Amino acid sequence: MTEMSDKPAYIHHVNFPTTNPERTIEWYSKVFGMKYIKPKSNTKVVLMTRGNFDLHFTPVEEMDRMAPYHFAVEVEDWEGFLAHLDSLGIRHTRVITRPENNSQFCYIHDPDHTMIELVFHARRAYPPVRQATPAGAAAGGPDGPDGPDGPDGPQSAEEARAELTAVESR
């Protein structure tokens, strides 16, 4: 007799709404290197894969606000990925370092304003912290890499969301 298991293997995919499937395919392809999978059925759902994770997007006429919900993507090369975002003109919140678990994170939005947390867990003694630059320096925009709230960073997801909205409205 086979024992029952309550241990899932992994999350297969998450589904989000999109107001523009073509724009979503283009954005997730260039930002995360995901590939579009053409469905064999007549479904309108956009299927995207990275190989190690999938995202699905259901077309909608109007976007319901997703806040305070988000999903997180872990990146392998923190500085490289932030440079990639910069090259695409995608703004992110200030980078926050968590010494207690040796990680760093920040937030971005996709074109439908779905919030995405970017996470990096260093595999070395301590994650490199982005170096502060004088106010107005190019690396961090008009407020430098620490953003308008200073070096302590937002203390909650709500503050991070507010910061991202302020950055995007500049």
CSV table of N, CA and C in Angstrom, one decimal, residues 74-78 101-103 119-128:
chain,number,residue,atom,x,y,z
A,74,GLU,N,14.0,34.9,-7.1
A,74,GLU,CA,15.4,34.9,-6.6
A,74,GLU,C,16.3,35.0,-7.8
A,75,VAL,N,17.3,35.9,-7.7
A,75,VAL,CA,18.3,36.0,-8.8
A,75,VAL,C,19.6,35.5,-8.3
A,76,GLU,N,20.4,35.0,-9.3
A,76,GLU,CA,21.7,34.4,-8.9
A,76,GLU,C,22.9,35.5,-8.9
A,77,ASP,N,22.7,36.5,-9.7
A,77,ASP,CA,23.8,37.5,-9.8
A,77,ASP,C,23.1,38.9,-9.5
A,78,TRP,N,23.2,39.3,-8.2
A,78,TRP,CA,22.5,40.5,-7.8
A,78,TRP,C,22.9,41.7,-8.6
A,101,ASN,N,19.6,36.9,7.5
A,101,ASN,CA,19.6,35.7,6.6
A,101,ASN,C,20.4,35.9,5.4
A,102,ASN,N,21.4,36.9,5.4
A,102,ASN,CA,22.3,37.0,4.3
A,102,ASN,C,21.7,37.2,3.0
A,103,SER,N,20.7,38.1,2.9
A,103,SER,CA,20.0,38.4,1.7
A,103,SER,C,19.8,39.9,1.4
A,119,VAL,N,15.0,38.9,-5.0
A,119,VAL,CA,15.6,38.5,-3.8
A,119,VAL,C,17.0,37.9,-4.2
A,120,PHE,N,18.0,38.1,-3.4
A,120,PHE,CA,19.3,37.5,-3.6
A,120,PHE,C,19.8,37.0,-2.2
A,121,HIS,N,20.1,35.7,-2.1
A,121,HIS,CA,20.7,35.1,-0.9
A,121,HIS,C,22.2,34.9,-1.3
A,122,ALA,N,23.0,35.6,-0.6
A,122,ALA,CA,24.5,35.5,-0.9
A,122,ALA,C,25.0,34.1,-0.5
A,123,ARG,N,25.9,33.6,-1.3
A,123,ARG,CA,26.6,32.4,-1.0
A,123,ARG,C,28.0,32.6,-0.5
A,124,ARG,N,28.2,33.8,0.0
A,124,ARG,CA,29.5,34.2,0.6
A,124,ARG,C,29.2,34.8,2.0
A,125,ALA,N,30.3,35.2,2.7
A,125,ALA,CA,30.2,35.6,4.1
A,125,ALA,C,29.1,36.7,4.3
A,126,TYR,N,29.1,37.7,3.4
A,126,TYR,CA,28.2,38.8,3.6
A,126,TYR,C,27.8,39.4,2.2
A,127,PRO,N,26.5,39.7,2.0
A,127,PRO,CA,26.2,40.2,0.6
A,127,PRO,C,26.8,41.6,0.4
A,128,PRO,N,27.2,41.8,-0.8
A,128,PRO,CA,27.8,43.2,-1.1
A,128,PRO,C,26.6,44.2,-1.1
